[in-house]
């Protein structure tokens, strides 16, 4: 069965600095998708970034980028120039190409210090 | 486009009562997914429905929980005879296609169920 592990329950970063959130996963599939979701206190789940496993190039969305290491089954999220609005819970998620469900990690609570 | 609408946002039920959670998918989305988030945990898949069909209910508890997505109207997640352990946030997501990896999900804001 596929699993997603986020080993950092909490992280803290100074405003304008860079922070990296870790995520590892376990799968025997070769075709899959990986996601990072942000959940602010409003509880809304917001898609931050998406990576297709067959693409070697790391996905980037403005200040958010990933370091996708397929062989190591690692999918970390880098947030550059951190802003106060980035403070939230961040979830890593996996979707196998043949299934309809997302498998989530337990989340990392990010605090941004002014 | 109003996005995925869930109501109520908060629901309080006494033990033994029934809870009904509603989800209206985004316009044009015919695939609905329900997830549960227990305190301090990530979201866990419960069920995947298309109009009038349950496609995958592998994450649903065997008893007391049911879901439907009728031809007309919202998708309903129903919990009968609620217990304290059912207290959680329940999220609905919708998608225009069957493969969330390809089409992506759009999540609602969730319903927080509290059982007292």
JSON list of C-alpha atoms in Angstrom, two decimals, chain A:
[
{"chain": "A", "resi": 1, "resn": "UNK", "atom": "CA", "xyz": [0.00, 0.00, 0.00]},
{"chain": "A", "resi": 2, "resn": "UNK", "atom": "CA", "xyz": [1.13, 3.51, -0.70]},
{"chain": "A", "resi": 3, "resn": "UNK", "atom": "CA", "xyz": [2.13, 5.70, 2.21]},
{"chain": "A", "resi": 4, "resn": "UNK", "atom": "CA", "xyz": [3.14, 9.34, 2.60]},
{"chain": "A", "resi": 5, "resn": "UNK", "atom": "CA", "xyz": [5.37, 10.48, 5.44]},
{"chain": "A", "resi": 6, "resn": "UNK", "atom": "CA", "xyz": [5.96, 14.01, 6.65]},
{"chain": "A", "resi": 7, "resn": "UNK", "atom": "CA", "xyz": [8.55, 13.84, 9.40]},
{"chain": "A", "resi": 8, "resn": "UNK", "atom": "CA", "xyz": [8.37, 17.48, 10.49]},
{"chain": "A", "resi": 9, "resn": "UNK", "atom": "CA", "xyz": [5.27, 18.15, 12.59]},
{"chain": "A", "resi": 10, "resn": "UNK", "atom": "CA", "xyz": [6.21, 21.84, 12.93]},
{"chain": "A", "resi": 11, "resn": "UNK", "atom": "CA", "xyz": [8.56, 24.26, 11.22]},
{"chain": "A", "resi": 12, "resn": "UNK", "atom": "CA", "xyz": [9.31, 27.93, 11.69]},
{"chain": "A", "resi": 13, "resn": "UNK", "atom": "CA", "xyz": [10.80, 30.48, 9.30]},
{"chain": "A", "resi": 14, "resn": "UNK", "atom": "CA", "xyz": [11.58, 34.17, 9.43]},
{"chain": "A", "resi": 15, "resn": "UNK", "atom": "CA", "xyz": [9.73, 36.42, 7.05]},
{"chain": "A", "resi": 16, "resn": "UNK", "atom": "CA", "xyz": [11.59, 36.77, 3.72]},
{"chain": "A", "resi": 17, "resn": "UNK", "atom": "CA", "xyz": [13.67, 33.66, 4.41]},
{"chain": "A", "resi": 18, "resn": "UNK", "atom": "CA", "xyz": [13.51, 30.26, 2.70]},
{"chain": "A", "resi": 19, "resn": "UNK", "atom": "CA", "xyz": [12.14, 27.08, 4.23]},
{"chain": "A", "resi": 20, "resn": "UNK", "atom": "CA", "xyz": [11.98, 23.49, 2.99]},
{"chain": "A", "resi": 21, "resn": "UNK", "atom": "CA", "xyz": [9.30, 21.03, 4.03]},
{"chain": "A", "resi": 22, "resn": "UNK", "atom": "CA", "xyz": [10.08, 17.33, 3.69]},
{"chain": "A", "resi": 23, "resn": "UNK", "atom": "CA", "xyz": [7.94, 14.55, 2.29]},
{"chain": "A", "resi": 24, "resn": "UNK", "atom": "CA", "xyz": [8.73, 10.94, 1.46]},
{"chain": "A", "resi": 25, "resn": "UNK", "atom": "CA", "xyz": [6.44, 8.35, 0.00]},
{"chain": "A", "resi": 26, "resn": "UNK", "atom": "CA", "xyz": [6.38, 4.67, -0.71]},
{"chain": "A", "resi": 27, "resn": "UNK", "atom": "CA", "xyz": [4.96, 3.13, -3.87]},
{"chain": "A", "resi": 28, "resn": "UNK", "atom": "CA", "xyz": [5.65, 0.38, -6.35]},
{"chain": "A", "resi": 29, "resn": "UNK", "atom": "CA", "xyz": [3.97, 2.29, -9.18]},
{"chain": "A", "resi": 30, "resn": "UNK", "atom": "CA", "xyz": [5.89, 4.13, -11.84]},
{"chain": "A", "resi": 31, "resn": "UNK", "atom": "CA", "xyz": [3.11, 6.47, -12.94]},
{"chain": "A", "resi": 32, "resn": "UNK", "atom": "CA", "xyz": [1.78, 8.78, -10.25]},
{"chain": "A", "resi": 33, "resn": "UNK", "atom": "CA", "xyz": [1.25, 12.38, -9.18]},
{"chain": "A", "resi": 34, "resn": "UNK", "atom": "CA", "xyz": [2.39, 14.28, -6.12]},
{"chain": "A", "resi": 35, "resn": "UNK", "atom": "CA", "xyz": [0.85, 17.36, -4.58]},
{"chain": "A", "resi": 36, "resn": "UNK", "atom": "CA", "xyz": [1.39, 19.91, -1.89]},
{"chain": "A", "resi": 37, "resn": "UNK", "atom": "CA", "xyz": [-1.72, 21.40, -0.29]},
{"chain": "A", "resi": 38, "resn": "UNK", "atom": "CA", "xyz": [-1.92, 24.35, 2.07]},
{"chain": "A", "resi": 39, "resn": "UNK", "atom": "CA", "xyz": [-4.54, 24.46, 4.81]},
{"chain": "A", "resi": 40, "resn": "UNK", "atom": "CA", "xyz": [-4.78, 27.83, 6.57]},
{"chain": "A", "resi": 41, "resn": "UNK", "atom": "CA", "xyz": [-6.89, 28.31, 9.71]},
{"chain": "A", "resi": 42, "resn": "UNK", "atom": "CA", "xyz": [-9.93, 28.80, 7.47]},
{"chain": "A", "resi": 43, "resn": "UNK", "atom": "CA", "xyz": [-9.65, 25.05, 6.83]},
{"chain": "A", "resi": 44, "resn": "UNK", "atom": "CA", "xyz": [-9.82, 25.47, 3.05]},
{"chain": "A", "resi": 45, "resn": "UNK", "atom": "CA", "xyz": [-7.55, 23.04, 1.21]},
{"chain": "A", "resi": 46, "resn": "UNK", "atom": "CA", "xyz": [-5.57, 24.99, -1.37]},
{"chain": "A", "resi": 47, "resn": "UNK", "atom": "CA", "xyz": [-3.47, 23.32, -4.05]},
{"chain": "A", "resi": 48, "resn": "UNK", "atom": "CA", "xyz": [0.04, 24.77, -3.94]},
{"chain": "A", "resi": 49, "resn": "UNK", "atom": "CA", "xyz": [1.89, 22.70, -6.51]},
{"chain": "A", "resi": 50, "resn": "UNK", "atom": "CA", "xyz": [1.62, 19.48, -8.50]},
{"chain": "A", "resi": 51, "resn": "UNK", "atom": "CA", "xyz": [4.30, 17.16, -9.91]},
{"chain": "A", "resi": 52, "resn": "UNK", "atom": "CA", "xyz": [3.92, 14.42, -12.49]},
{"chain": "A", "resi": 53, "resn": "UNK", "atom": "CA", "xyz": [6.25, 11.52, -11.77]},
{"chain": "A", "resi": 54, "resn": "UNK", "atom": "CA", "xyz": [7.23, 10.99, -15.38]},
{"chain": "A", "resi": 55, "resn": "UNK", "atom": "CA", "xyz": [8.52, 14.56, -15.62]},
{"chain": "A", "resi": 56, "resn": "UNK", "atom": "CA", "xyz": [12.07, 14.96, -14.39]},
{"chain": "A", "resi": 57, "resn": "UNK", "atom": "CA", "xyz": [11.82, 18.73, -14.25]},
{"chain": "A", "resi": 58, "resn": "UNK", "atom": "CA", "xyz": [10.86, 20.05, -10.84]},
{"chain": "A", "resi": 59, "resn": "UNK", "atom": "CA", "xyz": [7.56, 21.95, -10.72]},
{"chain": "A", "resi": 60, "resn": "UNK", "atom": "CA", "xyz": [7.62, 25.64, -9.82]},
{"chain": "A", "resi": 61, "resn": "UNK", "atom": "CA", "xyz": [4.83, 28.08, -8.96]},
{"chain": "A", "resi": 62, "resn": "UNK", "atom": "CA", "xyz": [6.11, 31.55, -8.20]},
{"chain": "A", "resi": 63, "resn": "UNK", "atom": "CA", "xyz": [7.79, 31.35, -4.75]},
{"chain": "A", "resi": 64, "resn": "UNK", "atom": "CA", "xyz": [7.01, 27.64, -4.39]},
{"chain": "A", "resi": 65, "resn": "UNK", "atom": "CA", "xyz": [9.16, 24.92, -5.90]},
{"chain": "A", "resi": 66, "resn": "UNK", "atom": "CA", "xyz": [9.72, 21.24, -5.33]},
{"chain": "A", "resi": 67, "resn": "UNK", "atom": "CA", "xyz": [12.74, 18.98, -5.21]},
{"chain": "A", "resi": 68, "resn": "UNK", "atom": "CA", "xyz": [11.48, 15.73, -6.69]},
{"chain": "A", "resi": 69, "resn": "UNK", "atom": "CA", "xyz": [13.85, 12.80, -6.26]},
{"chain": "A", "resi": 70, "resn": "UNK", "atom": "CA", "xyz": [12.07, 9.83, -7.82]},
{"chain": "A", "resi": 71, "resn": "UNK", "atom": "CA", "xyz": [14.65, 7.20, -6.96]},
{"chain": "A", "resi": 72, "resn": "UNK", "atom": "CA", "xyz": [14.73, 8.32, -3.34]},
{"chain": "A", "resi": 73, "resn": "UNK", "atom": "CA", "xyz": [10.92, 8.76, -3.30]},
{"chain": "A", "resi": 74, "resn": "UNK", "atom": "CA", "xyz": [11.32, 12.22, -1.91]},
{"chain": "A", "resi": 75, "resn": "UNK", "atom": "CA", "xyz": [9.20, 15.29, -2.69]},
{"chain": "A", "resi": 76, "resn": "UNK", "atom": "CA", "xyz": [10.18, 18.35, -0.68]},
{"chain": "A", "resi": 77, "resn": "UNK", "atom": "CA", "xyz": [8.59, 21.81, -0.93]},
{"chain": "A", "resi": 78, "resn": "UNK", "atom": "CA", "xyz": [10.70, 24.95, -0.90]},
{"chain": "A", "resi": 79, "resn": "UNK", "atom": "CA", "xyz": [9.10, 28.26, -0.06]},
{"chain": "A", "resi": 80, "resn": "UNK", "atom": "CA", "xyz": [11.23, 31.27, -0.95]},
{"chain": "A", "resi": 81, "resn": "UNK", "atom": "CA", "xyz": [10.81, 34.79, 0.40]},
{"chain": "A", "resi": 82, "resn": "UNK", "atom": "CA", "xyz": [8.38, 33.55, 3.04]},
{"chain": "A", "resi": 83, "resn": "UNK", "atom": "CA", "xyz": [5.41, 35.76, 3.79]},
{"chain": "A", "resi": 84, "resn": "UNK", "atom": "CA", "xyz": [3.14, 35.97, 6.82]},
{"chain": "A", "resi": 85, "resn": "UNK", "atom": "CA", "xyz": [0.33, 34.61, 4.68]},
{"chain": "A", "resi": 86, "resn": "UNK", "atom": "CA", "xyz": [2.28, 31.39, 4.12]},
{"chain": "A", "resi": 87, "resn": "UNK", "atom": "CA", "xyz": [1.63, 30.36, 7.72]},
{"chain": "A", "resi": 88, "resn": "UNK", "atom": "CA", "xyz": [-0.54, 27.25, 7.51]},
{"chain": "A", "resi": 89, "resn": "UNK", "atom": "CA", "xyz": [-0.56, 23.49, 7.69]},
{"chain": "A", "resi": 90, "resn": "UNK", "atom": "CA", "xyz": [1.04, 21.93, 4.62]},
{"chain": "A", "resi": 91, "resn": "UNK", "atom": "CA", "xyz": [0.10, 18.48, 3.41]},
{"chain": "A", "resi": 92, "resn": "UNK", "atom": "CA", "xyz": [1.94, 16.32, 0.95]},
{"chain": "A", "resi": 93, "resn": "UNK", "atom": "CA", "xyz": [-0.32, 14.00, -1.07]},
{"chain": "A", "resi": 94, "resn": "UNK", "atom": "CA", "xyz": [0.08, 11.11, -3.52]},
{"chain": "A", "resi": 95, "resn": "UNK", "atom": "CA", "xyz": [-2.18, 9.88, -6.28]},
{"chain": "A", "resi": 96, "resn": "UNK", "atom": "CA", "xyz": [-1.41, 6.63, -8.09]},
{"chain": "A", "resi": 97, "resn": "UNK", "atom": "CA", "xyz": [-2.16, 6.85, -11.77]},
{"chain": "A", "resi": 98, "resn": "UNK", "atom": "CA", "xyz": [-4.72, 4.06, -11.63]},
{"chain": "A", "resi": 99, "resn": "UNK", "atom": "CA", "xyz": [-6.63, 5.21, -8.57]},
{"chain": "A", "resi": 100, "resn": "UNK", "atom": "CA", "xyz": [-9.02, 8.01, -7.77]},
{"chain": "A", "resi": 101, "resn": "UNK", "atom": "CA", "xyz": [-7.97, 8.80, -4.24]},
{"chain": "A", "resi": 102, "resn": "UNK", "atom": "CA", "xyz": [-5.35, 11.05, -2.72]},
{"chain": "A", "resi": 103, "resn": "UNK", "atom": "CA", "xyz": [-3.19, 9.69, 0.09]},
{"chain": "A", "resi": 104, "resn": "UNK", "atom": "CA", "xyz": [-2.13, 12.42, 2.49]},
{"chain": "A", "resi": 105, "resn": "UNK", "atom": "CA", "xyz": [0.70, 12.79, 4.93]},
{"chain": "A", "resi": 106, "resn": "UNK", "atom": "CA", "xyz": [0.05, 13.99, 8.47]},
{"chain": "A", "resi": 107, "resn": "UNK", "atom": "CA", "xyz": [1.07, 17.56, 7.72]},
{"chain": "A", "resi": 108, "resn": "UNK", "atom": "CA", "xyz": [3.65, 20.13, 8.74]},
{"chain": "A", "resi": 109, "resn": "UNK", "atom": "CA", "xyz": [2.54, 23.23, 10.60]},
{"chain": "A", "resi": 110, "resn": "UNK", "atom": "CA", "xyz": [4.51, 26.20, 9.30]},
{"chain": "A", "resi": 111, "resn": "UNK", "atom": "CA", "xyz": [4.87, 29.33, 11.39]},
{"chain": "A", "resi": 112, "resn": "UNK", "atom": "CA", "xyz": [6.23, 32.53, 9.82]},
{"chain": "A", "resi": 113, "resn": "UNK", "atom": "CA", "xyz": [7.92, 34.93, 12.23]},
{"chain": "A", "resi": 114, "resn": "UNK", "atom": "CA", "xyz": [7.81, 38.67, 11.43]}
]
